[in-house]
Short mmCIF file of C-alpha atoms in Angstrom, two decimals:
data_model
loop_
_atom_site.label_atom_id
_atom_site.label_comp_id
_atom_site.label_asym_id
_atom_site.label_seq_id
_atom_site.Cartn_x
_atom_site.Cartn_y
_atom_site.Cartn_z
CA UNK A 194 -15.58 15.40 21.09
CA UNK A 195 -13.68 18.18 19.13
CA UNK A 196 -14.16 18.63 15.63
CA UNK A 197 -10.95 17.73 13.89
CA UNK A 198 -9.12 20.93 12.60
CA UNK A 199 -9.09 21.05 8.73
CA UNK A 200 -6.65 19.27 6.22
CA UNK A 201 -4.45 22.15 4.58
CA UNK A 202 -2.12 21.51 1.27
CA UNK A 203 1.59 22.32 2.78
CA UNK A 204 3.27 22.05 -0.07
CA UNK A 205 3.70 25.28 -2.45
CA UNK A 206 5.07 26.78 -5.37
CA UNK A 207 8.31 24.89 -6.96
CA UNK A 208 7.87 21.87 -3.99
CA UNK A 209 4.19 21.79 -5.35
CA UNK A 210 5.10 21.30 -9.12
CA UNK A 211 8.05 19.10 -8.06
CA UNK A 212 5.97 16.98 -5.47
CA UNK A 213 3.34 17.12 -8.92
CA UNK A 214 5.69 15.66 -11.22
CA UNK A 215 6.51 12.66 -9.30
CA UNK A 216 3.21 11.44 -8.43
CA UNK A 217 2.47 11.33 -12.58
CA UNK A 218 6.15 9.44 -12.87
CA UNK A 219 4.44 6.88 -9.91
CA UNK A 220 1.13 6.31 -11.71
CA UNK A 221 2.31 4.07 -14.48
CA UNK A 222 2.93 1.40 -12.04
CA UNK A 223 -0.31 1.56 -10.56
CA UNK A 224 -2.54 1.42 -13.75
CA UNK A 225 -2.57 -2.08 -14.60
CA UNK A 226 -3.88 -5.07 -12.26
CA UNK A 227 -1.04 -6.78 -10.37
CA UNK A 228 -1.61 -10.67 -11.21
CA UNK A 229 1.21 -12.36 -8.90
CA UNK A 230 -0.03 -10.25 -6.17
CA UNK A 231 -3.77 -8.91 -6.61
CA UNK A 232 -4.10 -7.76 -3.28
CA UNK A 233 -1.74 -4.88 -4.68
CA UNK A 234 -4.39 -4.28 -6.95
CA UNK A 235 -6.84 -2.72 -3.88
CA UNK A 236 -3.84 -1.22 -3.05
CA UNK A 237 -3.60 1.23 -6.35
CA UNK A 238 -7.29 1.40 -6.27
CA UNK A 239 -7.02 3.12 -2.54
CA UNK A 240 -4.90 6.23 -4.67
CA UNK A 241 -7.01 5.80 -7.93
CA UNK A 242 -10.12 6.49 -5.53
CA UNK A 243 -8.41 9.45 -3.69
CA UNK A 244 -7.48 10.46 -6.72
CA UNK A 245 -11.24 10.54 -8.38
CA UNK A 246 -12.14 12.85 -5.35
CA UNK A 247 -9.83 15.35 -6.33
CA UNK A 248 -10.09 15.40 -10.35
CA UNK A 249 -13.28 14.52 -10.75
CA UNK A 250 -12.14 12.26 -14.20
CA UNK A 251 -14.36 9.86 -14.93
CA UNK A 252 -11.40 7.72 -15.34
CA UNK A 253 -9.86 7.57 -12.68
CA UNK A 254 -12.90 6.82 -10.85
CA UNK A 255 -13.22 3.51 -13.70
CA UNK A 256 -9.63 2.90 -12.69
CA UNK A 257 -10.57 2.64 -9.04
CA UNK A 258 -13.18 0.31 -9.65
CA UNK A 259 -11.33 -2.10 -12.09
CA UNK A 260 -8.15 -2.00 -10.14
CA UNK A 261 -10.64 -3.03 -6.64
CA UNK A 262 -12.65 -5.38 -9.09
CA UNK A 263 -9.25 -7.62 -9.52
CA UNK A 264 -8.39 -7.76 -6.10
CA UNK A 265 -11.50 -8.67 -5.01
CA UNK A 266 -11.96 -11.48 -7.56
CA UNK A 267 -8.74 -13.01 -5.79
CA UNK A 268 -9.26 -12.55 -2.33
CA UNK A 269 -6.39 -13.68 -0.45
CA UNK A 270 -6.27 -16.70 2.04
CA UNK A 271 -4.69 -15.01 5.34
CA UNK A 272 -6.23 -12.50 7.46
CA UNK A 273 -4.27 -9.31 7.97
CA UNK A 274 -4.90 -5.83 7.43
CA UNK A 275 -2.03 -5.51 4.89
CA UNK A 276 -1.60 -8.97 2.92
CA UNK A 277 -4.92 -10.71 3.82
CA UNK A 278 -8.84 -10.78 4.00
CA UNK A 279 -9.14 -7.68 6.53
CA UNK A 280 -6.93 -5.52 4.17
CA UNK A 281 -8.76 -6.32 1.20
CA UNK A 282 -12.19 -5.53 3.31
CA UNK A 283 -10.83 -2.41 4.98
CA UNK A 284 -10.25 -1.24 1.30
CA UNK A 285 -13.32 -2.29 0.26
CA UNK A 286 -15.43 -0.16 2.71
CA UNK A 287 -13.59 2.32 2.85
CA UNK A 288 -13.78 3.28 -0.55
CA UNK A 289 -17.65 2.32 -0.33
CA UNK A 290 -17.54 5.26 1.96
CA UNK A 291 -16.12 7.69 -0.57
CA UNK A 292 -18.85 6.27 -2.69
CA UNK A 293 -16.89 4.18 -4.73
CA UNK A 294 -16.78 0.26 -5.15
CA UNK A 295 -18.10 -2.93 -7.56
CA UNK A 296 -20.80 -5.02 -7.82
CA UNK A 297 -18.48 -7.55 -5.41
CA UNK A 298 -17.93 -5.08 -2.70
CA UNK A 299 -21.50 -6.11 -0.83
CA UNK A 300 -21.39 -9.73 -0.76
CA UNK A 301 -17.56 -10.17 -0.49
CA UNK A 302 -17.19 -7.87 2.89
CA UNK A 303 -20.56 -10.14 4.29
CA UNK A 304 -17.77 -13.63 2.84
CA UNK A 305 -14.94 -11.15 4.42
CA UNK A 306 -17.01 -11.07 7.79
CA UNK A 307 -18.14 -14.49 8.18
CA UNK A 308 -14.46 -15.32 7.15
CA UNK A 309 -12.75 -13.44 10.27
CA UNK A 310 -16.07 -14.06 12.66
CA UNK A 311 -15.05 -17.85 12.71
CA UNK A 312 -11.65 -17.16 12.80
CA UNK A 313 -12.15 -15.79 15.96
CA UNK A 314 -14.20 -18.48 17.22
CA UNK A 315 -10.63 -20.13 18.44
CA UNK A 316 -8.05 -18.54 20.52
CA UNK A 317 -5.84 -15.77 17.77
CA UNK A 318 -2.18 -15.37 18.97
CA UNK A 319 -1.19 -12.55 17.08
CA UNK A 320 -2.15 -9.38 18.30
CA UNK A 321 -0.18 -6.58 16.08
CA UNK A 322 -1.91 -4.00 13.00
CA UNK A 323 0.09 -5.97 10.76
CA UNK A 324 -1.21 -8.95 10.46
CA UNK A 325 -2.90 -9.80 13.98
CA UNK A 326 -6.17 -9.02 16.19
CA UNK A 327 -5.53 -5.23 15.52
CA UNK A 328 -5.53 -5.37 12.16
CA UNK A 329 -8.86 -7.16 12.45
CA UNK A 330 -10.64 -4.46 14.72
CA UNK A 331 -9.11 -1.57 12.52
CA UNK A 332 -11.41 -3.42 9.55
CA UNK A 333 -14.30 -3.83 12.02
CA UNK A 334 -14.29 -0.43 12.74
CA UNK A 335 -14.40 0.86 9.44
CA UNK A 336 -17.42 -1.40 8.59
CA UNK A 337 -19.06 -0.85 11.80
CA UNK A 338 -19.23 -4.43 12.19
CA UNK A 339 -20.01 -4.26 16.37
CA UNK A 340 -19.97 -7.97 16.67
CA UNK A 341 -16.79 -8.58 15.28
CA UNK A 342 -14.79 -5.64 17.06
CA UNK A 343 -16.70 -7.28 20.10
CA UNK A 344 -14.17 -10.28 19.15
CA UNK A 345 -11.37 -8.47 18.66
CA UNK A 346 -11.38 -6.98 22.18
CA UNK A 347 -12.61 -10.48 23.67
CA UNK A 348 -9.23 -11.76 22.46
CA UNK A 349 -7.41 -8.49 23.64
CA UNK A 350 -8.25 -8.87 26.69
CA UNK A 351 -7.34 -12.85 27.40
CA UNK A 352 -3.99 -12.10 25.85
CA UNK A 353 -3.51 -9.20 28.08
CA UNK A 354 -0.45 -9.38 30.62
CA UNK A 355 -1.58 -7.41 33.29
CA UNK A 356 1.63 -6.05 35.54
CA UNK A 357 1.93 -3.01 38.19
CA UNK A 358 2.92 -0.45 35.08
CA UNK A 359 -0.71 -1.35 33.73
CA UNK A 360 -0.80 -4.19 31.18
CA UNK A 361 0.94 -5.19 28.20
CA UNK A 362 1.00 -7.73 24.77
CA UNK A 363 3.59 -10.24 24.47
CA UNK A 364 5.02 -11.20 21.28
CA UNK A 365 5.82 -14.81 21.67
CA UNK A 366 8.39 -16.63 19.96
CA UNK A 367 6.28 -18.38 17.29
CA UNK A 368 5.02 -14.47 16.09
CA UNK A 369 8.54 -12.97 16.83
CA UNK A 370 10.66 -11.24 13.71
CA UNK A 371 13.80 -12.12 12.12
CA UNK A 372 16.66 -10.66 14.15
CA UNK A 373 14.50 -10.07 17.33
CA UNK A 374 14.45 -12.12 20.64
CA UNK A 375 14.07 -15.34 19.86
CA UNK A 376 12.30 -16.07 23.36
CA UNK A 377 9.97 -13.23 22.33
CA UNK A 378 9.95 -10.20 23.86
CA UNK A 379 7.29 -6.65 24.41
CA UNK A 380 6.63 -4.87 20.84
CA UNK A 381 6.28 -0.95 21.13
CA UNK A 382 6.11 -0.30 17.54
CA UNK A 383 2.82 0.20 16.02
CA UNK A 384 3.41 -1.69 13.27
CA UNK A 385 4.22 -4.70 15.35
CA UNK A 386 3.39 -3.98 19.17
CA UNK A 387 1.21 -2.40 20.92
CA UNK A 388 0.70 1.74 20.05
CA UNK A 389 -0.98 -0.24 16.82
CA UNK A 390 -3.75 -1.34 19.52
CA UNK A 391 -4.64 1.88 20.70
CA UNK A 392 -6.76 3.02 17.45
CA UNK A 393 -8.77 -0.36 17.82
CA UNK A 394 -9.47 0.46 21.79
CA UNK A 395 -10.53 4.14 20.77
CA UNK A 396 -12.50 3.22 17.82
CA UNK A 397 -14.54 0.92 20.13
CA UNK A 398 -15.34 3.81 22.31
CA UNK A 399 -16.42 5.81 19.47
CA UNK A 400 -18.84 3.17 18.45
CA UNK A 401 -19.60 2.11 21.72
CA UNK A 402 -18.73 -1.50 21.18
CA UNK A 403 -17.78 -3.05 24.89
CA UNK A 404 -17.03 0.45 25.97
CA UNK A 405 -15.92 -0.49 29.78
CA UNK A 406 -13.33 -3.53 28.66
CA UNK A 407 -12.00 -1.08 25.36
CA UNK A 408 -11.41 1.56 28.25
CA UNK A 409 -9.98 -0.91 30.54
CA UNK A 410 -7.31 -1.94 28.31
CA UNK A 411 -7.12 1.00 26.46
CA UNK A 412 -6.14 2.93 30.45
CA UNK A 413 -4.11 -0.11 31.03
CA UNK A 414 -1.83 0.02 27.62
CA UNK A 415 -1.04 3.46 27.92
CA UNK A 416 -0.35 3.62 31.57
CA UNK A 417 2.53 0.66 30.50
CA UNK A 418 3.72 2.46 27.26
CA UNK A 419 4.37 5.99 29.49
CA UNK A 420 6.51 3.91 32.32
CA UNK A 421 8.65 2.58 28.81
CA UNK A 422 9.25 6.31 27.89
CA UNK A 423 9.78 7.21 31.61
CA UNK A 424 12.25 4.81 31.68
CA UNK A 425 14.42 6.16 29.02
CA UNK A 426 15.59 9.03 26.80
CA UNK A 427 15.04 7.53 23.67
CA UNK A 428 12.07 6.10 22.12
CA UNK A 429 11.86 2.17 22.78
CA UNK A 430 11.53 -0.05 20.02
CA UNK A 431 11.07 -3.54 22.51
CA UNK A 432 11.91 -5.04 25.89
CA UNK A 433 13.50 -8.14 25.96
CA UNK A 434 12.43 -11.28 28.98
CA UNK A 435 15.74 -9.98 30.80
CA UNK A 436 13.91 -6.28 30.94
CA UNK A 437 16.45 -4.87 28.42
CA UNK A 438 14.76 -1.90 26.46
CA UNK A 439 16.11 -1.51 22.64
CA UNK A 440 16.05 1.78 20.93
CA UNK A 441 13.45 2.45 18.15
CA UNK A 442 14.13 3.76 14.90
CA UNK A 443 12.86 6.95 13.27
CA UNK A 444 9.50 6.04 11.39
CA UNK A 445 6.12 5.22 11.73
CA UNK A 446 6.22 1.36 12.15
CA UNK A 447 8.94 1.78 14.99
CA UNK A 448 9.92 4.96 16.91
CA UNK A 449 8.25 8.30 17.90
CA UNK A 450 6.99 9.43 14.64
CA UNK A 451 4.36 6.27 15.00
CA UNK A 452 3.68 6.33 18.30
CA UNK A 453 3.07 10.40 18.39
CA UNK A 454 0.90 9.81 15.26
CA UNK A 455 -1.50 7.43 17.45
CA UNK A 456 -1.53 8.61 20.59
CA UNK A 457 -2.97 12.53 18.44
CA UNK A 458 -5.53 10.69 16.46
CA UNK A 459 -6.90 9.60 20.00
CA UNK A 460 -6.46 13.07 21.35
CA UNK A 461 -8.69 14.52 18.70
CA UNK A 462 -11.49 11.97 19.37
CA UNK A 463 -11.65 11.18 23.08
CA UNK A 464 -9.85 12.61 26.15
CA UNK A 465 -6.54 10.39 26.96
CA UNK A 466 -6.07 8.94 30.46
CA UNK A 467 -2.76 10.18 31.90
CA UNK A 468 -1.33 10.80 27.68
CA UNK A 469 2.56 12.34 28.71
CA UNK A 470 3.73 12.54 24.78
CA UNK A 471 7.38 12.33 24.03
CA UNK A 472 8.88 15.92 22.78
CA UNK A 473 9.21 15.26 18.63
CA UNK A 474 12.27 13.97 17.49
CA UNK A 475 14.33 16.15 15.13
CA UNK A 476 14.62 16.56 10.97
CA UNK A 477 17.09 13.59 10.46
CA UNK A 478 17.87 12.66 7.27
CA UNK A 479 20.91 10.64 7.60
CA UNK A 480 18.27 8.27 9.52
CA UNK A 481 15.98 7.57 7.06
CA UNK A 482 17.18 5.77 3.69
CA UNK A 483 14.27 4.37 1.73
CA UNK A 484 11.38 6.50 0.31
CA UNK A 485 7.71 4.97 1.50
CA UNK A 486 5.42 5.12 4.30
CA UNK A 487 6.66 2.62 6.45
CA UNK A 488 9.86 3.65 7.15
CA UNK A 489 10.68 6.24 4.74
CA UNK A 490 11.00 9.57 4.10
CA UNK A 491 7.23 9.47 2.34
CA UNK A 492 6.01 7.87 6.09
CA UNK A 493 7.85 10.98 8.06
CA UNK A 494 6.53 13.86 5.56
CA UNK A 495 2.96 12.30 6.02
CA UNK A 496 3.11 11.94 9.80
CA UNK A 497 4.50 15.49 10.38
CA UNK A 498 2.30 16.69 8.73
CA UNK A 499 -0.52 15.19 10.45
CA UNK A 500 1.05 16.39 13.46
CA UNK A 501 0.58 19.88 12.37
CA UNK A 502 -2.52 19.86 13.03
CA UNK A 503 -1.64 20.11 16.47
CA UNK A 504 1.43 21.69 16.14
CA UNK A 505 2.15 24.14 13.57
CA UNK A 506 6.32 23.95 13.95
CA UNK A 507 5.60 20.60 12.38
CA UNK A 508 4.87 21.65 9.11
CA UNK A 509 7.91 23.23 8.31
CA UNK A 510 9.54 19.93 9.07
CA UNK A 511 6.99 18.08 7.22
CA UNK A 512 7.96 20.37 4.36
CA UNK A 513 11.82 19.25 4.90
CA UNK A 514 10.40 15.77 4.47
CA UNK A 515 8.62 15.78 1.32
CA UNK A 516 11.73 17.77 0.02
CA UNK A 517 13.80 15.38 0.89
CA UNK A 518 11.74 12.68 -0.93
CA UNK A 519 11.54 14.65 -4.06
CA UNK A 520 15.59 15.33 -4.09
CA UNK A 521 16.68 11.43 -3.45
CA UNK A 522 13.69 10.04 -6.00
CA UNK A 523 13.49 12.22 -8.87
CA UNK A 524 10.40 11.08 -11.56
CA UNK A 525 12.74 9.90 -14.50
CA UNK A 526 13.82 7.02 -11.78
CA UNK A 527 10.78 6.40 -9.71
CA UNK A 528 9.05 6.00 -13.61
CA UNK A 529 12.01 3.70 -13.99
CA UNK A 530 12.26 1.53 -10.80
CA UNK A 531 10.82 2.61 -7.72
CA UNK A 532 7.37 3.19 -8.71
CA UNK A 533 7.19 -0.36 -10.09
CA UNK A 534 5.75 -2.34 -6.64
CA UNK A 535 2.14 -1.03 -5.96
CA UNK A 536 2.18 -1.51 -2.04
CA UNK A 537 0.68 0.62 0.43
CA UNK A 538 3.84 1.03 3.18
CA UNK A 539 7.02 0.62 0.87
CA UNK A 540 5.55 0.92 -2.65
CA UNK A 541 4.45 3.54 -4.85
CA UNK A 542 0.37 3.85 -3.83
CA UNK A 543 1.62 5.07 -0.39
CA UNK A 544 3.85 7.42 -1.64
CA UNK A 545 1.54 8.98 -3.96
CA UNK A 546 -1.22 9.15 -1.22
CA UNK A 547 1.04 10.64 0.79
CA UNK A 548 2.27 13.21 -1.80
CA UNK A 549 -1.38 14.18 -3.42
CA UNK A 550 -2.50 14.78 0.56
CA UNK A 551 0.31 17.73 0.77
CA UNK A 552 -1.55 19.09 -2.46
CA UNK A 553 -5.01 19.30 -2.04
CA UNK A 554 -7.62 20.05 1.05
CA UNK A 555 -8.97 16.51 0.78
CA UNK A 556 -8.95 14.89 4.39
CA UNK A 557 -6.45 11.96 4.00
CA UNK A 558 -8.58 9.39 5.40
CA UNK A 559 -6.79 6.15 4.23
CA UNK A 560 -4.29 6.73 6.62
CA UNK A 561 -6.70 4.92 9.15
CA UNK A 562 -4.76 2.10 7.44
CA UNK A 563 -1.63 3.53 9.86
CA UNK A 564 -3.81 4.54 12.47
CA UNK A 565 -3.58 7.91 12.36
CA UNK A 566 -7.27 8.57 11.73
CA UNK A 567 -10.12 7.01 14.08
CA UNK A 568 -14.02 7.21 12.45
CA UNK A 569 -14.13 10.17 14.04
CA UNK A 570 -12.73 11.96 11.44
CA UNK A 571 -15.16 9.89 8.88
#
């Protein structure tokens, strides 16, 4: 395995003390606990920890803890990686493993564990990082909790479609999204479909958890995902029962800025079976209109430049990015209104993380959360 190149600040200069400036207009809205929602709590912790790293202020350290403190007296009664149980315990240990956490963190991720082991003790339908299987084994894998990735892949692998492209995941219609195939359909967004498997399959070779069935599907999923992109000149978003193929959009939970994202983070950590990347898509701006990490201009700035790493003409378009995110959300307003939700993807404790990463030469870790990391890099 090759050692990861270095994280590098990109930003510099006036883009430095602008990109600066609004991550102290964001951090009002993540100082206090969020009551309605404390899940959002772990959320602001994630930055508050980051944060800690860098400054070294005692404070923001305490902040971490008390913000992670509140959201895990209230753990939340579902079981995905963003909303739920494996979310809050992906957090949890992950910030353990910055050596930071609360009296709780111990015996809540052995509650969180026990929680998810007997979940899947019963068939799980939902496969996707958001709130399905792979959102589950992302969790596993940073605990290093063997037995339950063991699940994970279990249930991979019955609700594997196998076909002569290599096999696929089918999003049925009791899991499909408003405005999508009713009927159900194939999901090739990460967020969603099934690029958001692949960090799950290579974390379980890293860790040596059911190695042959993780390679297996993991040969299998990316054999079908290069005959979608052979198929077309765009990036596909789906493929409908009638073999239609939609076009993605430009972000990381649908499109090419995702999927390229993945498919390097298992490049850098084990060699990829028969990998034929798409060439990246172009600095668009008229195609991205909102400002986080799920599908905004926050999300493309951090995946660019994570892909710089491999290639450095992806810098200078990261740079476009985060300049484009500090012209349309200046601090007086994100102070104002856009900095008020905490959430990781759309809120303001993504966009921060993603903005303090262009500043410093701390390894931005967290964004295991998108799959862009594997333990690898831990």
């Amino acid at each position: 395995m090759q050692p990861p190149p270095p994280w590098r600040p990109l930003l510099q200069g006036n883009d430095a003390t602008r990109a600066h400036n609004l991550v102290e207009a964001l951090v009002p809205s993540l100082q206090g606990p969020v009551e309605e929602y404390p899940l959002l709590s772990a959320h602001a912790a994630l930055f508050f920890g980051y944060r800690s790293l860098e400054s070294g202020a005692s404070e923001d350290r305490a902040r971490c803890e008390a913000l992670l403190l509140h959201a895990q007296s209230h753990p939340p009664d579902v079981a995905g990686l963003y909303a739920g149980l494996a979310g809050l315990g992906w957090i949890t240990a992950h910030l353990q493993s910055l050596g930071l956490g609360t009296p709780r963190s111990a015996p809540l991720q052995r509650s969180i564990d026990r929680a998810l082991m007997k979940l899947l003790e019963e068939p799980f339908e939902g496969f996707d990082l958001i709130d399905g299987l792979a959102g589950i084994g992302l969790y596993a894998a940073e605990r290093r909790n063997k037995d339950l990735l063991a699940s994970v892949l279990k249930q991979l692998d019955v609700l594997a479609v196998r076909e002569d492209r290599g096999l696929h995941w089918f999003t049925g219609p009791d899991q499909a999204l408003p405005g999508r195939p009713g009927e159900g359909y194939i999901d090739l967004g990460v967020a969603h479909g099934q690029p958001g498997v692949l960090p799950v399959l290579g974390n379980a070779l890293l860790l040596g958890v059911e190695e042959e069935l993780a390679r297996r599907l993991l040969e299998g999923s990316l054999s079908f995902l290069n005959s979608m992109r052979d198929a077309c000149v765009f990036t596909p978003s789906l493929v409908t029962t009638k073999g239609e193929i939609k076009r993605a959009r430009l972000a990381w939970c649908y499109g090419e800025p995702g999927w390229t994202a993945v498919e390097q983070a298992l490049a850098l950590a084990i060699p990829l079976p028969g990998s034929t990347p798409r060439p990246r898509e172009p600095f668009q701006p008229s195609k991205i209109v909102d400002h986080g990490l799920c599908h905004g201009a926050a999300g493309m700035a951090h995946l660019r430049a994570r892909g710089s790493r491999h290639d450095s003409s992806s810098a200078e378009e990261a740079c476009e990015w985060y300049r484009l995110l500090l012209d349309r959300l200046p601090p007086a307003e994100a102070a104002a209104s856009a900095g008020t939700t905490p959430g990781f993807l759309e809120g303001s404790s993504g966009m921060a993380l993603a903005l303090t990463a262009a500043l410093n030469d701390q390894a931005p870790r967290w964004d295991a959360l998108l799959g862009c990391t594997l333990i690898a890099e831990a």
